[in-house]
Amino acid sequence: MKKLYFLAAFLLFWQVPAQQKISSTQWQEDLRFLLETVHKDYSFLFKKVTAAAFDEAVEEFYKEIPQMQDHEVLVGFGRIIGMFKYGHTRVGFRESPVPYHKLPLNLYQFPDGLYIIGAHKDFSSVVGAKITAIEGMPTKEASKAIYPVVPVENEQFFKAYAGIYMVIPEVLHAQGITKTLKQNINLSLEKDGKTFNSVINATSNLDTPLQYGEPKPDSDWVGVRDQSQNPLYLKNLDKIYYFEYLPNEKAVYVRHSQIQDDPSENIPAFYKRLFEFIDNNEVEKLILDVRLNGGGNNYKNKPIVTGIIEHQKINQPGKFFVIIGRDTFSACQNLVNELDNYTNAIFVGEPTGENINFYGDNRRVELPNSKLPVYLSFAWWQDKPQWENADYTVPHLAVEPTFAEYSANEDPVLETALSFSADNFIIDPMGYLTQLFMDEKYELLATEAQRLVQDPAYKFFDFEAEFNKAGYQLLGSGQFEGALYVFEMNTKLFPESANAWDSLAEGYWKSGDLVKAKEFYNKAIQLDPDGATAKNSKAMLKKIEAEN
């Protein structure tokens, strides 16, 4: 009997995933090691978060570790590293000593909601469904709960990668979406006009047969699209790049989805062949599609950029288009920056998933006790001056496909590029509006500003921030009347923005009108009573009272 019991226990032991038990003290030692390493060797990463705020979060996490399960500690490290907000700086979840699971689903955030666009064949019935809640928590709230765990470079990066974290039960529990750790997750869904719930079982198999987010042919996964009718950007996914001539539009379409050499043809050879085709054929447009391009080796960008510069046939406004999106990242952001700097590219699609200037290449730092790998960036890539840095590259023409368009194999982004007309198109909206201001065409400026702000083509352009910046430039140079005009216009265009009213109040204060300054500071407080803007407005009101 004892022998049978020992054998059963032995077999049970080997059925448990290989995992060395890590004590709370060891996790805390690892956290201290990480903190010291960051301060000693990576203090330059304190750009988006202060060292003080980081240290405070570490201390709070340190105290909580003894009450945490291992998976909660793992996710806690993800939150800590996520504070740097650089996509290359991350925790190596996949190489973690703590086992975790995944729902066999592929999620994608469309403008009209979070959808299941692919799944293991056992859950094919939910493919094409919109997720409205996870374990009863509305999707928007669940996204907010997941947000701190993702190494969010910008909002586009979160759109691109949040779905990966939202299918991990251990993350769902650690972030309070599920009350207990469970492997069967209840999703509230909408599909074909019907609402229903479905319980999805997680698996320990972390490998998914996906290629650029699409199920590989002949795999055990199914997608929502008919893969026999692929749009151009989803054709030939077994190749890193390819091109196709579109005779009706006299255009050449190129999909380039990694900054790496394809095994069958390296980048210089491919682009040499491409440009020879353009030279020898009736080509009026070139569309370079990098919306799926997550990067690679940016030293390989040169033949692409120089080739475009050398070919005046297509390097002209309205003839060269670059399609970008949330997956445009890393070395491909370098490519986008260079094309923006040196060519006449018109960018179409969504903003990129990378900051314009960013910390890239990372080093593996292994925590001594748990062996958890943490990847910390060390290389600063700056293709543009710091005053041109931004969260992402904004497309000149904003196009964000809906779920219906994606599932029907339609590509409104490419269609926008192909049907482009220069009539009434303004490639530099702030330059245009600034010129109207300089020419004192104030009525036209007001109507054009309203038109551009409401035009969906400029959806991702931050007019409010740009007007605010222009107002402060005028204010700083002593042009009070001009500054007040711009600040006033900003409040008319964005009447619900506390920041716009706060800036207008400062403009009146600096120009000597304290009555209006107080009025508009109070307006800002009403709009944002508990936010940072209200805090600033209250401080300014106290300062006004103290000085007068």
XYZ file of C-alpha atoms in Angstrom:
548
model
C 0.000 0.000 0.000
C 2.821 2.398 0.885
C 4.571 1.545 -2.390
C 1.416 2.310 -4.377
C 0.957 5.590 -2.504
C 4.594 6.567 -3.160
C 4.233 5.713 -6.861
C 1.042 7.770 -7.161
C 2.689 10.695 -5.401
C 5.748 10.363 -7.644
C 3.649 10.391 -10.809
C 1.619 13.333 -9.521
C 4.855 15.223 -8.844
C 6.004 14.815 -12.449
C 2.618 15.878 -13.798
C 3.030 19.273 -12.110
C 4.758 21.782 -14.404
C 8.468 22.013 -13.603
C 8.663 24.968 -11.269
C 11.066 25.713 -8.464
C 9.213 27.179 -5.511
C 10.227 30.783 -5.033
C 9.732 32.241 -1.575
C 8.421 35.718 -0.886
C 11.837 36.677 0.434
C 13.483 35.547 -2.795
C 10.987 37.534 -4.884
C 11.698 40.583 -2.720
C 15.440 40.089 -3.190
C 14.864 39.938 -6.949
C 12.905 43.173 -6.795
C 15.738 44.876 -4.890
C 18.210 43.571 -7.472
C 16.053 44.986 -10.282
C 15.764 48.365 -8.551
C 19.527 48.587 -8.025
C 20.245 47.502 -11.607
C 17.915 50.101 -13.060
C 19.431 52.926 -11.001
C 23.000 51.780 -11.644
C 22.893 50.920 -15.350
C 19.587 52.155 -16.831
C 18.767 55.422 -15.075
C 18.398 57.044 -18.508
C 15.068 55.202 -18.828
C 13.542 57.680 -16.371
C 11.985 59.840 -19.081
C 8.261 59.149 -18.846
C 8.327 58.235 -15.162
C 10.401 59.898 -12.457
C 12.861 57.919 -10.370
C 10.913 58.929 -7.264
C 7.587 57.615 -8.618
C 9.283 54.389 -9.735
C 10.928 53.863 -6.356
C 7.645 54.499 -4.560
C 5.868 51.881 -6.705
C 8.666 49.389 -6.059
C 8.403 49.881 -2.294
C 4.651 49.381 -2.375
C 5.061 46.209 -4.463
C 7.786 44.975 -2.093
C 5.383 45.185 0.861
C 2.614 43.377 -1.034
C 4.685 40.403 -2.219
C 4.230 38.236 0.929
C 0.445 38.295 0.410
C 0.700 37.459 -3.305
C 0.592 34.229 -5.265
C 3.432 33.654 -7.723
C 1.399 34.635 -10.766
C 0.420 37.880 -9.054
C 4.078 38.609 -8.402
C 4.887 37.943 -12.062
C 2.209 40.381 -13.171
C 3.421 42.829 -10.516
C 6.849 42.856 -12.148
C 5.063 43.541 -15.432
C 3.382 46.588 -13.881
C 6.678 47.882 -12.515
C 8.520 47.585 -15.833
C 5.453 48.918 -17.678
C 5.986 52.245 -15.897
C 8.851 53.057 -18.273
C 6.395 53.015 -21.188
C 8.805 51.777 -23.835
C 7.643 48.733 -25.780
C 11.104 47.182 -25.949
C 11.428 47.401 -22.151
C 9.405 44.500 -20.820
C 9.172 41.392 -18.652
C 9.815 38.081 -20.422
C 6.472 36.491 -19.592
C 7.002 33.591 -21.963
C 10.323 32.663 -20.309
C 8.907 33.095 -16.821
C 9.489 30.457 -14.126
C 5.815 30.922 -13.239
C 3.557 28.871 -15.534
C 0.579 30.594 -17.086
C -2.166 29.834 -19.565
C -3.938 31.380 -22.528
C -7.399 31.343 -23.960
C -7.052 30.040 -27.533
C -8.416 33.275 -29.012
C -7.063 36.043 -31.196
C -8.500 39.462 -30.308
C -8.420 42.746 -32.214
C -9.547 46.213 -31.191
C -11.585 47.871 -33.947
C -13.097 51.368 -33.714
C -16.426 49.666 -33.064
C -15.244 47.295 -30.342
C -13.055 44.358 -29.292
C -13.649 41.347 -31.544
C -12.588 37.712 -31.665
C -11.081 37.414 -35.154
C -9.599 33.938 -34.718
C -9.707 30.923 -32.411
C -8.902 27.255 -32.049
C -11.413 25.235 -34.039
C -13.002 23.963 -30.788
C -14.268 27.520 -30.219
C -15.141 28.416 -33.808
C -18.653 29.458 -32.776
C -17.320 32.611 -31.084
C -15.196 33.756 -34.027
C -16.596 37.042 -35.298
C -18.174 37.924 -31.951
C -17.733 41.241 -30.190
C -16.675 40.955 -26.538
C -18.818 43.186 -24.346
C -17.676 41.882 -20.942
C -15.118 39.540 -19.361
C -16.411 37.736 -16.275
C -19.112 40.413 -16.047
C -16.687 43.344 -16.252
C -17.426 45.619 -19.251
C -14.673 45.454 -21.862
C -13.663 49.102 -21.431
C -13.154 48.585 -17.697
C -11.247 45.353 -18.324
C -8.977 47.206 -20.763
C -8.250 49.851 -18.120
C -7.419 47.115 -15.628
C -5.018 45.436 -18.080
C -3.364 48.710 -19.132
C -0.673 48.942 -16.403
C 0.688 45.477 -17.242
C 1.321 46.256 -20.909
C 4.605 48.088 -21.694
C 2.554 50.820 -23.330
C 4.676 52.858 -25.742
C 1.560 54.781 -26.799
C -2.174 54.186 -27.197
C -1.603 52.474 -30.544
C 0.820 50.028 -28.941
C -1.858 49.193 -26.392
C -4.391 48.542 -29.165
C -1.894 46.240 -30.849
C -0.863 44.191 -27.819
C -3.550 44.432 -25.135
C -5.346 41.408 -26.590
C -2.341 39.203 -25.820
C -2.634 39.990 -22.101
C -6.432 39.865 -22.011
C -6.448 36.133 -22.808
C -4.148 35.195 -19.898
C -6.213 34.054 -16.859
C -3.309 34.764 -14.495
C -3.256 38.392 -15.653
C -7.038 38.646 -15.442
C -6.930 37.527 -11.823
C -3.928 39.641 -10.817
C -5.639 42.725 -12.234
C -8.951 42.051 -10.487
C -10.995 41.059 -13.530
C -11.616 37.620 -12.040
C -12.099 37.249 -8.296
C -10.165 33.984 -8.145
C -7.608 32.336 -10.398
C -9.621 30.252 -12.844
C -8.931 28.718 -16.236
C -12.499 28.836 -17.575
C -13.343 32.411 -18.492
C -16.894 33.603 -19.122
C -17.207 36.060 -22.008
C -20.282 38.137 -22.821
C -20.596 38.314 -26.586
C -22.556 39.841 -29.449
C -22.787 38.238 -32.869
C -25.262 38.458 -35.737
C -27.600 40.612 -33.673
C -27.682 38.157 -30.773
C -26.156 38.363 -27.298
C -24.905 35.286 -25.482
C -22.294 34.034 -23.057
C -19.566 31.528 -23.747
C -17.074 29.900 -21.380
C -13.628 29.541 -22.952
C -11.168 27.034 -21.521
C -7.559 28.155 -21.209
C -4.661 26.009 -22.339
C -1.038 25.725 -21.257
C -0.007 25.548 -24.928
C 1.307 29.038 -25.579
C 2.091 28.429 -29.256
C -0.539 29.756 -31.644
C -0.419 29.104 -35.398
C -0.713 32.766 -36.337
C 1.187 34.728 -38.950
C 0.890 38.513 -38.636
C -2.232 37.822 -36.577
C -3.809 35.571 -39.220
C -4.370 31.796 -38.826
C -1.891 29.826 -40.874
C -3.475 27.736 -43.647
C -4.126 24.096 -42.745
C -3.788 24.798 -39.011
C -6.263 23.912 -36.256
C -7.243 27.585 -35.931
C -9.994 29.357 -37.829
C -10.380 33.015 -38.699
C -13.358 35.233 -39.432
C -12.242 36.056 -42.979
C -12.453 34.035 -46.174
C -8.742 33.464 -46.735
C -9.268 32.571 -50.385
C -10.100 36.245 -51.056
C -7.290 38.013 -49.212
C -6.800 41.760 -49.596
C -3.319 42.690 -50.813
C -1.889 43.357 -47.368
C -2.802 39.836 -46.238
C -1.596 38.037 -49.372
C 1.641 36.043 -49.522
C 2.211 36.198 -45.781
C 4.895 33.553 -46.151
C 7.027 36.303 -47.719
C 8.461 39.255 -45.824
C 7.835 41.495 -48.836
C 6.344 41.337 -52.306
C 4.999 43.771 -54.894
C 2.106 43.736 -57.323
C 1.213 45.974 -60.244
C -2.313 47.412 -60.326
C -2.825 48.318 -64.003
C -6.177 50.072 -63.629
C -4.683 52.529 -61.149
C -1.199 52.536 -62.747
C 0.111 51.857 -59.275
C 2.599 49.492 -57.686
C 1.675 48.067 -54.296
C 4.414 46.824 -51.926
C 3.809 45.024 -48.649
C 6.927 45.010 -46.471
C 6.327 43.419 -43.068
C 9.750 43.058 -41.402
C 12.987 44.980 -41.667
C 14.804 41.747 -42.433
C 15.961 39.994 -45.581
C 13.547 37.478 -47.051
C 15.329 34.117 -47.471
C 14.533 34.120 -51.191
C 15.717 37.680 -51.969
C 17.505 40.252 -49.833
C 16.245 43.814 -49.413
C 18.705 45.501 -51.839
C 17.903 42.998 -54.576
C 14.151 43.278 -54.028
C 14.110 47.070 -54.194
C 16.460 47.087 -57.196
C 13.958 44.862 -58.991
C 11.051 47.037 -57.786
C 12.574 50.301 -59.022
C 13.550 48.751 -62.342
C 9.907 47.748 -62.786
C 8.784 51.300 -61.976
C 11.312 52.731 -64.474
C 10.204 50.431 -67.265
C 6.431 50.491 -66.819
C 3.573 52.958 -66.724
C 3.583 53.680 -62.990
C 2.049 56.808 -61.507
C 1.846 55.786 -57.852
C 3.829 53.720 -55.396
C 2.155 52.448 -52.216
C 4.507 51.082 -49.556
C 2.510 49.199 -46.927
C 4.266 48.798 -43.555
C 1.186 48.525 -41.342
C 2.205 45.002 -40.235
C 5.896 45.815 -39.875
C 7.118 45.350 -36.304
C 10.740 46.158 -37.092
C 14.012 44.298 -37.362
C 17.379 45.748 -38.365
C 17.199 49.453 -39.165
C 20.581 49.318 -40.924
C 18.684 47.632 -43.742
C 16.508 50.715 -44.396
C 19.045 52.492 -46.588
C 18.214 50.960 -50.021
C 14.535 51.684 -49.469
C 15.035 55.349 -48.599
C 17.735 56.108 -51.158
C 15.779 54.304 -53.854
C 12.732 56.497 -53.267
C 14.842 59.673 -53.212
C 16.499 58.766 -56.518
C 13.243 58.082 -58.345
C 11.613 61.433 -59.013
C 9.043 59.613 -61.077
C 7.279 58.634 -57.857
C 8.950 60.821 -55.204
C 6.429 63.599 -55.709
C 3.454 64.813 -53.651
C 0.474 62.602 -54.449
C 2.547 59.831 -56.051
C 4.195 58.119 -53.071
C 2.085 56.759 -50.195
C 3.126 54.913 -47.046
C 0.508 52.902 -45.162
C 1.201 52.814 -41.421
C -0.605 51.374 -38.402
C -0.484 50.226 -34.799
C 1.964 47.415 -35.609
C 4.451 49.781 -37.261
C 7.185 49.637 -34.650
C 10.892 49.718 -33.803
C 13.174 49.645 -36.903
C 10.137 50.353 -39.047
C 9.534 53.549 -37.065
C 13.070 54.511 -38.061
C 12.087 53.853 -41.678
C 8.950 55.975 -41.323
C 11.001 58.797 -39.780
C 13.532 58.703 -42.631
C 10.826 58.656 -45.292
C 9.160 61.592 -43.562
C 12.457 63.492 -43.403
C 13.723 62.898 -46.922
C 10.844 62.032 -49.267
C 7.464 63.369 -50.310
C 5.602 60.517 -48.657
C 1.938 60.872 -47.747
C 1.145 58.669 -44.744
C -2.192 56.868 -44.694
C -3.895 54.709 -42.056
C -3.498 54.737 -38.277
C -0.709 56.215 -36.129
C 2.328 54.051 -35.502
C 2.835 51.958 -32.365
C 6.194 53.574 -31.571
C 7.321 56.972 -30.334
C 9.043 59.026 -33.039
C 12.264 59.041 -30.954
C 12.529 56.051 -28.652
C 14.561 53.643 -26.545
C 14.948 50.471 -28.585
C 17.438 47.596 -28.415
C 17.332 45.843 -25.055
C 19.511 43.667 -22.857
C 18.338 40.634 -20.932
C 18.635 41.072 -17.166
C 17.990 37.825 -15.312
C 16.753 38.132 -11.742
C 19.040 36.042 -9.497
C 16.543 33.896 -7.581
C 13.581 33.407 -9.885
C 15.598 33.647 -13.123
C 12.775 35.806 -14.468
C 14.142 37.675 -17.508
C 13.572 41.409 -17.723
C 14.487 43.190 -20.947
C 15.774 46.730 -20.454
C 16.353 49.053 -23.401
C 19.714 50.766 -23.765
C 19.783 52.379 -27.245
C 18.272 55.810 -27.822
C 17.136 56.262 -31.438
C 16.590 59.864 -32.454
C 15.815 60.504 -36.104
C 14.179 63.866 -35.448
C 14.992 66.836 -33.194
C 13.479 66.631 -29.726
C 10.909 69.346 -30.460
C 9.502 67.124 -33.220
C 9.256 64.098 -30.937
C 5.737 62.787 -30.348
C 3.918 59.697 -29.157
C 3.662 58.424 -32.727
C 3.707 59.346 -36.395
C 0.300 60.713 -37.323
C -1.022 59.807 -40.780
C -1.812 62.659 -43.145
C -4.968 60.729 -44.060
C -6.586 58.868 -41.182
C -8.308 55.587 -42.042
C -9.269 53.021 -39.397
C -10.960 49.883 -40.805
C -14.043 48.588 -39.040
C -14.704 44.967 -38.139
C -17.217 44.689 -40.980
C -14.633 45.907 -43.501
C -11.929 43.589 -42.175
C -14.165 40.524 -42.096
C -15.369 41.239 -45.645
C -11.767 41.448 -46.886
C -12.114 45.115 -47.725
C -9.169 47.491 -47.403
C -10.335 51.112 -47.070
C -6.768 52.208 -46.278
C -5.419 51.126 -49.642
C -8.528 52.463 -51.364
C -7.902 55.881 -49.797
C -4.344 55.927 -51.150
C -5.406 54.787 -54.614
C -8.255 57.303 -54.861
C -6.269 60.223 -53.448
C -6.947 63.643 -54.905
C -4.932 66.759 -54.102
C -8.104 68.866 -54.235
C -8.625 70.495 -50.847
C -5.969 68.254 -49.254
C -3.687 69.966 -46.744
C -0.581 67.985 -45.866
C 0.460 70.414 -43.099
C -2.744 71.671 -41.428
C -0.988 73.722 -38.740
C 1.327 75.318 -41.292
C -1.716 76.256 -43.364
C -3.627 77.709 -40.392
C -0.546 79.538 -39.150
C -0.178 81.222 -42.538
C -3.808 82.354 -42.416
C -3.088 83.858 -38.992
C 0.046 85.608 -40.255
C -1.942 86.990 -43.217
C -4.589 88.251 -40.737
C -7.316 86.276 -42.506
C -9.102 85.682 -39.228
C -12.577 84.821 -40.554
C -11.161 82.225 -42.940
C -8.911 80.924 -40.167
C -11.907 80.356 -37.884
C -13.943 78.515 -40.522
C -10.990 76.469 -41.792
C -9.952 75.475 -38.284
C -13.497 74.250 -37.603
C -13.551 72.338 -40.894
C -10.228 70.610 -40.336
C -11.011 69.668 -36.726
C -14.236 68.000 -37.887
C -12.690 66.294 -40.936
C -12.212 62.544 -40.215
C -9.111 62.566 -42.432
C -7.353 64.443 -39.598
C -8.801 62.258 -36.840
C -5.451 61.599 -35.192
C -4.049 65.118 -35.492
C -3.968 66.800 -32.077
C -5.282 70.230 -33.041
C -5.969 71.194 -29.433
C -2.368 70.625 -28.355
C -1.002 72.392 -31.426
C -3.223 75.456 -30.929
C -2.226 75.507 -27.268
C 1.453 75.394 -28.200
C 0.993 78.215 -30.717
C -0.809 80.327 -28.117
C 2.013 79.954 -25.619
C 4.608 80.823 -28.254
C 2.748 84.084 -28.893
C 2.317 84.680 -25.172
C 6.006 84.110 -24.523
C 6.969 86.659 -27.149
C 4.661 89.291 -25.635
C 2.021 89.123 -28.387
C -0.881 89.099 -25.939
C -3.637 89.913 -28.436
C -2.581 87.121 -30.778
C -2.214 84.658 -27.919
C -5.687 85.441 -26.597
C -7.134 85.018 -30.088
C -5.607 81.538 -30.417
C -6.563 80.490 -26.866
C -10.139 81.755 -27.425
C -10.362 79.806 -30.675
C -9.177 76.679 -28.882
C -11.952 76.965 -26.272
C -14.522 77.357 -29.054
C -13.214 74.303 -30.877
C -12.821 72.246 -27.665
C -15.299 73.711 -25.166
C -15.103 70.672 -22.860
C -11.329 70.842 -22.495
C -10.283 72.041 -19.048
C -6.766 72.582 -20.340
C -7.957 74.965 -23.086
C -9.761 77.114 -20.503
C -6.776 76.972 -18.142
C -4.526 78.288 -20.932
C -6.993 81.051 -21.795
C -7.056 82.058 -18.111
C -3.261 82.260 -18.078
C -3.360 84.392 -21.207
C -5.689 86.904 -19.547
C -3.622 86.845 -16.354
C -0.401 87.598 -18.228
C -2.155 90.360 -20.189
C -3.408 91.979 -16.967
C -7.129 91.072 -16.966
C -7.469 89.359 -13.579
C -11.287 89.259 -13.668
C -11.357 87.088 -16.773
C -8.363 85.096 -15.576
C -10.259 84.092 -12.411
C -13.431 83.360 -14.384
C -11.673 80.974 -16.755
C -9.572 79.273 -14.081
C -12.852 78.496 -12.300
C -14.287 77.227 -15.585
C -11.344 74.825 -15.889
C -11.919 73.599 -12.327
C -15.593 72.929 -13.063
C -14.679 70.820 -16.095
C -11.957 68.817 -14.353
C -12.611 69.071 -10.594
C -10.303 66.244 -9.528
C -7.703 66.293 -12.280
C -4.245 67.749 -12.762
C -5.620 70.747 -14.662
C -7.903 71.698 -11.770
C -4.969 71.370 -9.382
C -2.989 73.818 -11.500
C -5.948 76.206 -11.813
C -6.461 76.255 -8.053
C -2.765 76.954 -7.500
C -2.902 79.837 -9.987
C -5.964 81.339 -8.288
C -4.142 81.265 -4.944
C -1.149 82.936 -6.543
C -3.340 85.665 -8.030
C -4.906 86.303 -4.629
C -1.495 86.395 -2.944
C -0.093 88.892 -5.436
C -3.134 91.159 -5.359
